[in-house]
CSV table of C-alpha atoms and ligand atoms in Angstrom, one decimal:
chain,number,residue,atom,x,y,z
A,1,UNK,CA,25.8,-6.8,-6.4
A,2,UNK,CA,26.3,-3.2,-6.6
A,3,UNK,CA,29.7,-2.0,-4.7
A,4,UNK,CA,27.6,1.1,-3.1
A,5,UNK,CA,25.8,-1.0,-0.6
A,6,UNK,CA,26.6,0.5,2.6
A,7,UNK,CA,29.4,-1.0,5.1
A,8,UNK,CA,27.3,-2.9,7.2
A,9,UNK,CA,28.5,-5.9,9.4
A,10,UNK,CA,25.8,-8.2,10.9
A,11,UNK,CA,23.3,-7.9,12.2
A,12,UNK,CA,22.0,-5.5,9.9
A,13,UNK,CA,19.7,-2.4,12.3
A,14,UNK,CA,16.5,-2.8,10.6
A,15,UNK,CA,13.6,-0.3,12.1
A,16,UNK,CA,10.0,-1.6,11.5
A,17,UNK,CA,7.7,1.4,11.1
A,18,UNK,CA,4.1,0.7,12.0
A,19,UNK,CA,0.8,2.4,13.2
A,20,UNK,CA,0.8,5.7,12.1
A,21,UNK,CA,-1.7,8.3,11.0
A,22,UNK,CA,-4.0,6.9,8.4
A,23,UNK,CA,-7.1,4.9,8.5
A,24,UNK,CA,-5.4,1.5,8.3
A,25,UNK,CA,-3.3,2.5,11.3
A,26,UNK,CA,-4.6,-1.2,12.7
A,27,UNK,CA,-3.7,-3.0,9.7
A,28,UNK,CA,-0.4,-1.5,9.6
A,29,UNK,CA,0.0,-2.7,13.1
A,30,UNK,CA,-1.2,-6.6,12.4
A,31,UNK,CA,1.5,-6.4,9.7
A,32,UNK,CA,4.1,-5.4,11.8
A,33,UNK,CA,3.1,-8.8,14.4
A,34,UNK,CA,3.6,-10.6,10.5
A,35,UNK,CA,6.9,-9.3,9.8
A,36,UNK,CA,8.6,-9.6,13.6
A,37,UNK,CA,7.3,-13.3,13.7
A,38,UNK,CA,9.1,-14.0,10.1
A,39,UNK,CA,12.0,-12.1,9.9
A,40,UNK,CA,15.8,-13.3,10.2
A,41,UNK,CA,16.8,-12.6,13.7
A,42,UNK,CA,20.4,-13.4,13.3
A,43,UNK,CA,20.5,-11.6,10.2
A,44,UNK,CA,18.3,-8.7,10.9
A,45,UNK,CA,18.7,-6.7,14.6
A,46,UNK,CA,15.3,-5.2,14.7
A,47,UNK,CA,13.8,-1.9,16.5
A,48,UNK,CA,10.1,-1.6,16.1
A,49,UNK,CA,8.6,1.9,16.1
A,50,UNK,CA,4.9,2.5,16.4
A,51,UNK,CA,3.8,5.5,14.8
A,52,UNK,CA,0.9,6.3,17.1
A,53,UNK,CA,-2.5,8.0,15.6
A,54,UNK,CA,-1.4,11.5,16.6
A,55,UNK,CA,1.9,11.0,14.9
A,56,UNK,CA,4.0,10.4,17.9
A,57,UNK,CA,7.3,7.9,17.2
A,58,UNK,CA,7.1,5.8,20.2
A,59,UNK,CA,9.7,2.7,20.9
A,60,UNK,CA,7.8,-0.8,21.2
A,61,UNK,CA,8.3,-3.8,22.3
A,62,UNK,CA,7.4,-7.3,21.6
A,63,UNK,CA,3.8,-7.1,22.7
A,64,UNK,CA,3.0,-6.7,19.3
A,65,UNK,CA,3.3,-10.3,18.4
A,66,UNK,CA,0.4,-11.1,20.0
A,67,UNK,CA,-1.9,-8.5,17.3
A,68,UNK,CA,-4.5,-9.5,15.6
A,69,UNK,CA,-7.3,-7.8,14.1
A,70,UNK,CA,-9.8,-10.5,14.3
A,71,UNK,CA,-11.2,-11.0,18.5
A,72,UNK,CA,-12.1,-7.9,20.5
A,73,UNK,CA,-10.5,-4.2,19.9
A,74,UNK,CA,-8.2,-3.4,17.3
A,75,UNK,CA,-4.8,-2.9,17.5
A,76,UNK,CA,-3.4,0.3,18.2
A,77,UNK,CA,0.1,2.0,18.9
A,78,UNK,CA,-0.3,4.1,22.3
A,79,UNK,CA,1.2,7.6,22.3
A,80,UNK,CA,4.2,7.1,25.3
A,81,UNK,CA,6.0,10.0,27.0
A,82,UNK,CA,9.1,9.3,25.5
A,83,UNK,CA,9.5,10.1,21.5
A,84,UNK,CA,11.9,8.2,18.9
A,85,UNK,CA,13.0,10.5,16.2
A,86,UNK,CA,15.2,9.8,13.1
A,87,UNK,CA,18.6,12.6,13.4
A,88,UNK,CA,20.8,13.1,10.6
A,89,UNK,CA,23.6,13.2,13.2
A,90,UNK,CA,27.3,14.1,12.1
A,91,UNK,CA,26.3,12.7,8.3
A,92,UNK,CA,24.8,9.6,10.1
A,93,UNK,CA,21.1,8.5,10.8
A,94,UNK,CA,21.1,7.9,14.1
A,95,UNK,CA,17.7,6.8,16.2
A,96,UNK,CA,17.4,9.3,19.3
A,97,UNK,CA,14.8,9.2,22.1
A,98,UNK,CA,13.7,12.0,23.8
A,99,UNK,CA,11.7,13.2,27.0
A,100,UNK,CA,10.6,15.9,28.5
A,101,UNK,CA,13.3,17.2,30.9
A,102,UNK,CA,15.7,14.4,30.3
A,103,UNK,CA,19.2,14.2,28.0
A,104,UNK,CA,18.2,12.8,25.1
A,105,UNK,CA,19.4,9.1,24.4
A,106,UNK,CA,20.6,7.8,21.4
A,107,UNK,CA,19.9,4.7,20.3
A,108,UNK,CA,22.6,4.6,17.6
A,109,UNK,CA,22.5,4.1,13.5
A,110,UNK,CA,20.0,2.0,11.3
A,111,UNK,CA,20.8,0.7,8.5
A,112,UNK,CA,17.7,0.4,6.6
A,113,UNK,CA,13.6,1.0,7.1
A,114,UNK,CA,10.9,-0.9,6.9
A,115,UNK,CA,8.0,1.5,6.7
A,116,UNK,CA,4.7,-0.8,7.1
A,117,UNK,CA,2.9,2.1,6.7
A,118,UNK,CA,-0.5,2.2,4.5
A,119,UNK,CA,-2.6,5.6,3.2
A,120,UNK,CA,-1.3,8.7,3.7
A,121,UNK,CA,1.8,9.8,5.8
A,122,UNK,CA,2.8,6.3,5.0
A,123,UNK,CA,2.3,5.4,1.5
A,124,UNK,CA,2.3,8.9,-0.3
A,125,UNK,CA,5.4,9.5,-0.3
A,126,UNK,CA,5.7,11.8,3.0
A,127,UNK,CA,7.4,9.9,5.6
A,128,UNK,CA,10.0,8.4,2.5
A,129,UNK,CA,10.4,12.3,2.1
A,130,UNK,CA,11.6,12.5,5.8
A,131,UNK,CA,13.7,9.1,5.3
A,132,UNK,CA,15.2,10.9,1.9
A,133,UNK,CA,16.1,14.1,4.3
A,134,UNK,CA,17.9,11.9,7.0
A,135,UNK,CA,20.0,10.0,4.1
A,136,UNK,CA,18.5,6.9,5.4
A,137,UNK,CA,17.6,3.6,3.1
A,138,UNK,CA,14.3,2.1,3.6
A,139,UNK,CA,12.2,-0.2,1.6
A,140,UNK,CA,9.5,-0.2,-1.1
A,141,UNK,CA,8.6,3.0,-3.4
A,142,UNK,CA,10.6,7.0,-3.4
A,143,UNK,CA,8.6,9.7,-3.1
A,144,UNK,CA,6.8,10.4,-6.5
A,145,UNK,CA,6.3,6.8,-7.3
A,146,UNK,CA,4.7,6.4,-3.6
A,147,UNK,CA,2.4,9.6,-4.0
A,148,UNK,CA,1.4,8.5,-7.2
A,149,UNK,CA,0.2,5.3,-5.9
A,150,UNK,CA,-1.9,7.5,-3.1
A,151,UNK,CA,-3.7,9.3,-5.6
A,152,UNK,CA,-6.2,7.2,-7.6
A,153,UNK,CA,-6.5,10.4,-9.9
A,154,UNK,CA,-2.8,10.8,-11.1
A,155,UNK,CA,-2.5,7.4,-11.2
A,156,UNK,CA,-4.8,6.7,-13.9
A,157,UNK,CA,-3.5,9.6,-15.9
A,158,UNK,CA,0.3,7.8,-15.7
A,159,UNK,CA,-1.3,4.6,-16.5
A,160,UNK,CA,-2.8,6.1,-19.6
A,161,UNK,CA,0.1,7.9,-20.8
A,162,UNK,CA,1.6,4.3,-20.7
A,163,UNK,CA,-0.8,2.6,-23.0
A,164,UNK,CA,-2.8,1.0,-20.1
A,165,UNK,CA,-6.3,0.7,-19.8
A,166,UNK,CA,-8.3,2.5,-17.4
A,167,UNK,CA,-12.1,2.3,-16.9
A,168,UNK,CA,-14.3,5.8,-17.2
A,169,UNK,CA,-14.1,8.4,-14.4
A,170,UNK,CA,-14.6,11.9,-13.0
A,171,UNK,CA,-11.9,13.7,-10.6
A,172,UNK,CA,-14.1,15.7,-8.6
A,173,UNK,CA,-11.8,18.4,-6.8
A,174,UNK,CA,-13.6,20.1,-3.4
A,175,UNK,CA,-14.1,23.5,-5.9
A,176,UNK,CA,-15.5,21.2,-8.1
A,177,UNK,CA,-18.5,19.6,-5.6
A,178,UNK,CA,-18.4,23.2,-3.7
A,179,UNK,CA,-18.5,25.6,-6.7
A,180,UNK,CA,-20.9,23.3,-9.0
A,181,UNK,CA,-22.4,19.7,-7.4
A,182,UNK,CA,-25.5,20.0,-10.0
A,183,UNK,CA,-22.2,20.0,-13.0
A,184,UNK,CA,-20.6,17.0,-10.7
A,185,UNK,CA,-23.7,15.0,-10.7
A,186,UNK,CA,-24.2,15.3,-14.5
A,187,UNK,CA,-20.9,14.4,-15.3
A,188,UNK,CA,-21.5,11.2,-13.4
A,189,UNK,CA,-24.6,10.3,-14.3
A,190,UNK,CA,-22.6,10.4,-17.7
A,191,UNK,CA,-20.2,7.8,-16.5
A,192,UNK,CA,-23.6,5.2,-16.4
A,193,UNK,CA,-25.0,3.4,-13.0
A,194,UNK,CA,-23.4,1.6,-11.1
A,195,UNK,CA,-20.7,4.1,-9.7
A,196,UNK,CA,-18.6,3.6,-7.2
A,197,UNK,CA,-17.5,6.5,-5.4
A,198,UNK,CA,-13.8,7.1,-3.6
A,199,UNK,CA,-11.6,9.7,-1.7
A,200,UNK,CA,-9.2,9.4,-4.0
A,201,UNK,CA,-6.3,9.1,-1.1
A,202,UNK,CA,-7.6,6.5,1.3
A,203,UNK,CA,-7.2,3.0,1.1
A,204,UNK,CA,-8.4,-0.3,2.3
A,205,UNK,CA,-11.5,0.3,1.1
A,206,UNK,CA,-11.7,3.1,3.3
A,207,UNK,CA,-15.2,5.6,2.0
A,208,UNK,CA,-15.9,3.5,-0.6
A,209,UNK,CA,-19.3,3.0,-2.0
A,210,UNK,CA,-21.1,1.8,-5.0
A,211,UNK,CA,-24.0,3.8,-6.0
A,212,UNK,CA,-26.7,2.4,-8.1
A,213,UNK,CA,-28.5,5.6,-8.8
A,214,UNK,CA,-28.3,9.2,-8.8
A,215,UNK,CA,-30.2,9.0,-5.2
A,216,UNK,CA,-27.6,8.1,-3.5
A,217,UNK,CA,-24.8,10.0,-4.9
A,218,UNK,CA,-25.0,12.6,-2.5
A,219,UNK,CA,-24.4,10.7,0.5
A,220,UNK,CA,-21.4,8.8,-1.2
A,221,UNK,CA,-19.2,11.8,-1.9
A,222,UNK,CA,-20.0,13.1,1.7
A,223,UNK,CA,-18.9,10.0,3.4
A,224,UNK,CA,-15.8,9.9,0.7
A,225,UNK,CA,-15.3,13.5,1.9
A,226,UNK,CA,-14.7,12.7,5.2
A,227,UNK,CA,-11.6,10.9,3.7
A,228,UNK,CA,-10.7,13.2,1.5
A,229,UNK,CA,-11.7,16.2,-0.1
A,230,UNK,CA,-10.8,14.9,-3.0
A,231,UNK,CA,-12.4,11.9,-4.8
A,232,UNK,CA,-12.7,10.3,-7.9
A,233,UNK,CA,-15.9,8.6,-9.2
A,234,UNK,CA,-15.8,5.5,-11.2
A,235,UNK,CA,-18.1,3.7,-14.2
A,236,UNK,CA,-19.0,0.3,-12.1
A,237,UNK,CA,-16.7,-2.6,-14.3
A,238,UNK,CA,-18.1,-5.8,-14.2
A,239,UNK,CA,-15.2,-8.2,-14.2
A,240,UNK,CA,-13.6,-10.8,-12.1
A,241,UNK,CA,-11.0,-9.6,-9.9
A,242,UNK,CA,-7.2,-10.3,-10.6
A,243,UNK,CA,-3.8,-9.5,-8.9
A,244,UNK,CA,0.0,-9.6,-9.4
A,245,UNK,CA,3.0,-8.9,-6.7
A,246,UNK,CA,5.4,-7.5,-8.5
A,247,UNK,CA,9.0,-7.3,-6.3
A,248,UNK,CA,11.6,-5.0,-8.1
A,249,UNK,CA,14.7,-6.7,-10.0
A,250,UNK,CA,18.1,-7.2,-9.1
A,251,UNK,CA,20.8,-4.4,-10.2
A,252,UNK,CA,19.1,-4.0,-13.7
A,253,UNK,CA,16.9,-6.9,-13.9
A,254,UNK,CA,13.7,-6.6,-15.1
A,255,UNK,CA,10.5,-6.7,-12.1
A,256,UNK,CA,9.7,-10.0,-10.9
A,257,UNK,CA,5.8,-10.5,-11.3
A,258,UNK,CA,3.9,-13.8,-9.4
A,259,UNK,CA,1.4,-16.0,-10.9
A,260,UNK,CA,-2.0,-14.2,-10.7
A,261,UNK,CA,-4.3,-14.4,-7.6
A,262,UNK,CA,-8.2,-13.6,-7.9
A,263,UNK,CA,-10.3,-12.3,-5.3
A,264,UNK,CA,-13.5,-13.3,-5.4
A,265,UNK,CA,-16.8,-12.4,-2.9
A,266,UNK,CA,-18.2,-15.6,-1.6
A,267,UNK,CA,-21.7,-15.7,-3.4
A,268,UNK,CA,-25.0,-14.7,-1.2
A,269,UNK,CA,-22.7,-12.4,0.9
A,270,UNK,CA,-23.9,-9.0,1.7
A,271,UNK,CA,-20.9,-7.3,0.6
A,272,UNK,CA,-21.6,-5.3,-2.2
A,273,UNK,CA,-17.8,-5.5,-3.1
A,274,UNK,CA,-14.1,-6.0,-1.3
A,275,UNK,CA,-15.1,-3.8,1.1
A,276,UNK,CA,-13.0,-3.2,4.7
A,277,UNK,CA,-14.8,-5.9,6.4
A,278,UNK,CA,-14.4,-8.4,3.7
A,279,UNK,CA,-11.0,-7.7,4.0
A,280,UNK,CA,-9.9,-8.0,7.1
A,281,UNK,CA,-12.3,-8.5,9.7
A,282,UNK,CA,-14.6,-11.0,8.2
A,283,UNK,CA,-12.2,-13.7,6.5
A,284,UNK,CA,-14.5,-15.9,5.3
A,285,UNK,CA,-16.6,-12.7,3.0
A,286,UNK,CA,-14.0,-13.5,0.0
A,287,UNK,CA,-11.8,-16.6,-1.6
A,288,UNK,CA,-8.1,-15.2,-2.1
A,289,UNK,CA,-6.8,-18.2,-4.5
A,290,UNK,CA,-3.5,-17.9,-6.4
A,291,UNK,CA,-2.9,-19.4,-9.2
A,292,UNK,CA,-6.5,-17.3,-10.7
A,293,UNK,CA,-7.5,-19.8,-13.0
A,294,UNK,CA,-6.6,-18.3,-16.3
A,295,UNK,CA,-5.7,-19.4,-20.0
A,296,UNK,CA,-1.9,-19.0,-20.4
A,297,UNK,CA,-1.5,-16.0,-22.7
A,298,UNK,CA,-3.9,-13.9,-20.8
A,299,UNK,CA,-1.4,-14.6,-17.6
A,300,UNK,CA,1.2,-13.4,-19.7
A,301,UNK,CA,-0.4,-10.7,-20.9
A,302,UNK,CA,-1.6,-9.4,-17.4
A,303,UNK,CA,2.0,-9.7,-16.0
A,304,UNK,CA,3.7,-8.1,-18.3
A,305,UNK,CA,1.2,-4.8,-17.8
A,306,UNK,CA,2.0,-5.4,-14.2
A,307,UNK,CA,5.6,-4.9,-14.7
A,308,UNK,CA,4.5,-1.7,-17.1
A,309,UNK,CA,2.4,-0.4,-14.5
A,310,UNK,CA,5.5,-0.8,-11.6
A,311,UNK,CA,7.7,1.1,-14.3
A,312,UNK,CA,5.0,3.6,-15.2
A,313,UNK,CA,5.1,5.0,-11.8
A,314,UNK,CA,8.8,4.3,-11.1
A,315,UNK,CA,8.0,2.4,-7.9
A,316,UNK,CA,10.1,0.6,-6.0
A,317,UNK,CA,10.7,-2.6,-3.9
A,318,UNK,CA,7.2,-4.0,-4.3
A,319,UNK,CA,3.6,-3.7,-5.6
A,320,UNK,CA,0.8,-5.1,-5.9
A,321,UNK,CA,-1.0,-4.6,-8.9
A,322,UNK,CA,-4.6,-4.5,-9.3
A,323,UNK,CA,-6.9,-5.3,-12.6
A,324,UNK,CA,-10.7,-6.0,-13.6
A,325,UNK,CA,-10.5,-9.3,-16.0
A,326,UNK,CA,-13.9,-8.8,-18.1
A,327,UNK,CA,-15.2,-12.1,-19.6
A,328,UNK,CA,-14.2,-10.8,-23.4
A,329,UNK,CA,-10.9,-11.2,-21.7
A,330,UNK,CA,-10.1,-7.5,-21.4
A,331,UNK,CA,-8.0,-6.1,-18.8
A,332,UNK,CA,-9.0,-3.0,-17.2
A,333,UNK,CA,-5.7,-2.1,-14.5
A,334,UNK,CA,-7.6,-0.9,-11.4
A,335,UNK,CA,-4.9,0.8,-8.8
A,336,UNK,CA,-1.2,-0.1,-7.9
A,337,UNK,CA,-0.5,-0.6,-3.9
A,338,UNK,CA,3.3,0.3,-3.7
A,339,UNK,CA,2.5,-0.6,-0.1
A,340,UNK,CA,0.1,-3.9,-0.5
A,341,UNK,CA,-1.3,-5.3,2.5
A,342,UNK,CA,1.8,-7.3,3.9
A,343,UNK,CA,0.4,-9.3,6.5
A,344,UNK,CA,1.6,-13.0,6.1
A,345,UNK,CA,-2.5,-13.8,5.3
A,346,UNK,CA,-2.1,-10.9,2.9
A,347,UNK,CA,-2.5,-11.5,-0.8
A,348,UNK,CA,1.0,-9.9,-1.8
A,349,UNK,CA,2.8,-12.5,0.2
A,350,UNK,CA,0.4,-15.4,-0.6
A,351,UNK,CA,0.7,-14.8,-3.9
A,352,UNK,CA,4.7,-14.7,-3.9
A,353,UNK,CA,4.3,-18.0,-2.2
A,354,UNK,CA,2.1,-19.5,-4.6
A,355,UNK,CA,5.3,-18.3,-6.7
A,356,UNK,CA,8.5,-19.9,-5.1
A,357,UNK,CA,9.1,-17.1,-2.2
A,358,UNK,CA,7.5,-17.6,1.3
A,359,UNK,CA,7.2,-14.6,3.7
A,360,UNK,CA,10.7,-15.2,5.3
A,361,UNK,CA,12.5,-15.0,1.8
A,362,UNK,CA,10.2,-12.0,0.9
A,363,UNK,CA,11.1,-9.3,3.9
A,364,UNK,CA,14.8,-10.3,3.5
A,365,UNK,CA,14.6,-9.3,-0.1
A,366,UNK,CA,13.1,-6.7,0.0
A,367,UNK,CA,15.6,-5.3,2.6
A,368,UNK,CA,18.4,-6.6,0.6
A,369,UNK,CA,17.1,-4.9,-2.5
A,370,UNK,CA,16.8,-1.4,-0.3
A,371,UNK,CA,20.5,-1.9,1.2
A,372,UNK,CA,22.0,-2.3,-2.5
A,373,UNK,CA,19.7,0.3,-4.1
A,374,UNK,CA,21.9,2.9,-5.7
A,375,UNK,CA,21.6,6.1,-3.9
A,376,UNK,CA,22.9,9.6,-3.6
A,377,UNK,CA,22.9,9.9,-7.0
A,378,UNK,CA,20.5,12.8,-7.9
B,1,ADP,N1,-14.7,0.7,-11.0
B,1,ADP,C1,-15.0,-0.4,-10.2
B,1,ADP,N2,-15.8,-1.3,-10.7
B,1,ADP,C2,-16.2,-2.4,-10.0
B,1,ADP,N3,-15.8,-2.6,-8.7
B,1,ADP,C3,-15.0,-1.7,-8.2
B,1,ADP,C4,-14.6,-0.5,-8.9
B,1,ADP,N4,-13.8,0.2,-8.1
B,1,ADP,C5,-13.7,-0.5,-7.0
B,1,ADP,N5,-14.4,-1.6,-7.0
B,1,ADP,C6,-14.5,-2.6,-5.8
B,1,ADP,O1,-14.2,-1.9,-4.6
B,1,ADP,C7,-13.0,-2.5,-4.1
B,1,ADP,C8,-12.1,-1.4,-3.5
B,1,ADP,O2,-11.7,-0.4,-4.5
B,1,ADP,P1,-10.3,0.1,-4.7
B,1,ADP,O3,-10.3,1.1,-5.7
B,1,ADP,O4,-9.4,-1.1,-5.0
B,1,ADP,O5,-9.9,0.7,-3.3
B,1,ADP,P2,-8.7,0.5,-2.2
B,1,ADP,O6,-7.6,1.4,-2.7
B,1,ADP,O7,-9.3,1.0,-1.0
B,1,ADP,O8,-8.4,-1.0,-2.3
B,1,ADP,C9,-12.3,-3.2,-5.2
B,1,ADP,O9,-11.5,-4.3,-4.8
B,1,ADP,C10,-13.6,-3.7,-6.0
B,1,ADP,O10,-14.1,-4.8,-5.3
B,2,MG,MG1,-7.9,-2.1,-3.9
């Protein structure tokens, strides 16, 4: 234990932050429904925030136990008249609601986050900026470990500087595709077909495609584009799909990394790969399985990249780290998730189970490692 932990005396004021701006602002909210239904109540006094899609902090309440994202319309955080913002009040980070015409309230101090958030203005890096600014603690990856994570593009260039192996790509910048396409569709014709094609800040699966030939190239980066204007554009790798959940050390203990889970598409599906459906609307597209049957020193040898991948990026808390496992037994790393799908079905916390930690023991960890992180000290 490390004597800086704040001076908190139970319940510790734990605010769930959920919703939010990005794509996966339904997933984000089925996870928050996960972590109100596991977490310590008599340990943990929690406020639950919904970021709603237009950015507003509203207050909720416990209606969201009942989210799913399976059986009618997806969850969603309504914008409210009244708005919950973070103040760095008198050196303190106090919660304070305000309305139009009224005093504003204050709700009083937290002691940690919980920001549930996925993609961007959740996972980059931006709203642990904001946290940074109000001196408050919260869990999971700082700011250049989480915008690293975002961007598919930087990420592969800090894997590589590590000694990891990442498969062929293009960046393709909007100059790039706006100045040149004709120079952006040799260069990935280069890369060999299959393709797929990706904003590089999304998530979920979120304007993915694979493209099989230079025909449909075209439509693939516009529908990435809609996502962002950036993308990067990936050699197909033909390899079964493998996972680790890494969860930082204690003090200056190494990173804790699970046994492998695989993800595999249930044969004759039409999912051409782990696509959004297949992962959360249509359960029974893919087998999640944890232990991934695998000989003992390739286990090994994919967890201990895991843990050089959490390091390369300097992330935080948890990830979830994802590889291609070709039949020669190569590893090709794929993407790190400093924010992994954390719903209790989610593989993160499955595979952390398969492991010796159930969901419970997971979210108080990880807000025990973010109340005794070392901070201030830049
Ligand atoms: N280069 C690739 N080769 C083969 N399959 C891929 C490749 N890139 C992505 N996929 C497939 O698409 C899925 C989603 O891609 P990924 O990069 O993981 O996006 P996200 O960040 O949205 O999860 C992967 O789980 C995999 O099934
Ligand atoms: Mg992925």
């Amino acid at each position: 234990m490390t004597t800086d932990s704040p001076a908190t005396t139970a319940p510790i004021r734990v605010a769930i932050l959920f919703g939010g701006r990005s794509s996966e602002h339904a997933v984000s909210c089925v996870t928050a429904a996960g972590v109100l239904g596991a977490i310590d109540r008599d340990k943990y006094d929690v406020v639950p925030i919904g970021i709603a899609k237009n950015g507003q902090w509203v207050l909720a309440g416990e209606e969201i136990a009942g989210w799913s994202l399976t059986g009618g319309a997806l969850p969603e955080v309504a914008a409210g008249e009244a708005t919950v913002s973070l103040a760095h009040l008198g050196g303190g980070h106090q919660l304070v609601v305000s309305e139009a015409a009224a005093v504003p309230q204050e709700l009083g101090a937290v002691d940690v986050v919980f920001p549930l958030l996925h993609g961007p203005w959740g996972e980059d890096g931006t709203i642990q900026g904001m946290l940074e600014l109000s001196d408050t603690r919260y869990v999971g990856a700082g700011v250049l470990a989480s915008a690293i994570g975002m961007d598919k593009h930087y990420m592969k260039v800090v894997f590589e500087a590590a000694g990891l192996a990442v498969g062929p790509y293009v960046a393709v910048s909007d100059r790039d595709w706006t100045v040149d396409p004709a120079l952006v569709r040799e260069r990935v014709a280069a890369l060999g077909f299959p393709v797929f094609v990706k904003p590089a800040r999304a998530g979920s699966s979120m304007g993915i495609s694979k493209v099989d030939s230079l025909d449909g190239l075209d439509a693939a980066i516009a529908e990435a584009r809609r996502h962002d204007l950036k993308l990067v554009i990936e050699a197909g790798i033909v390899g079964r799909e493998i996972e680790i959940a890494v969860l930082e050390g204690r003090g200056s203990d190494a990173p804790r990394v699970s046994l492998p889970g695989e993800i595999a598409m249930v044969d004759g599906d039409h999912h051409a790969f782990y696509d959004f459906e297949a992962k959360y609307v249509q359960g029974d597209a893919v087998n999640l399985s944890c232990p991934a049957d695998m000989p003992e020193a390739d286990v090994a040898r994919i967890q201990e990249q895991a843990a050089l991948a959490f390091d390369a990026v300097g992330a935080e808390g948890l990830s979830r780290v994802d590889f291609f496992y070709t039949a020669a037994g190569e590893l090709v790393i794929n993407e790190i998730n400093t924010m992994p799908g954390f719903t209790p079905s989610s593989m993160y916390p499955q595979m952390w189970r398969a492991s010796g930690l159930d969901y419970p023991e997971l979210i108080d960890e990880l807000i025990q490692l973010a109340l005794h992180r070392k901070v201030g000290l830049r």
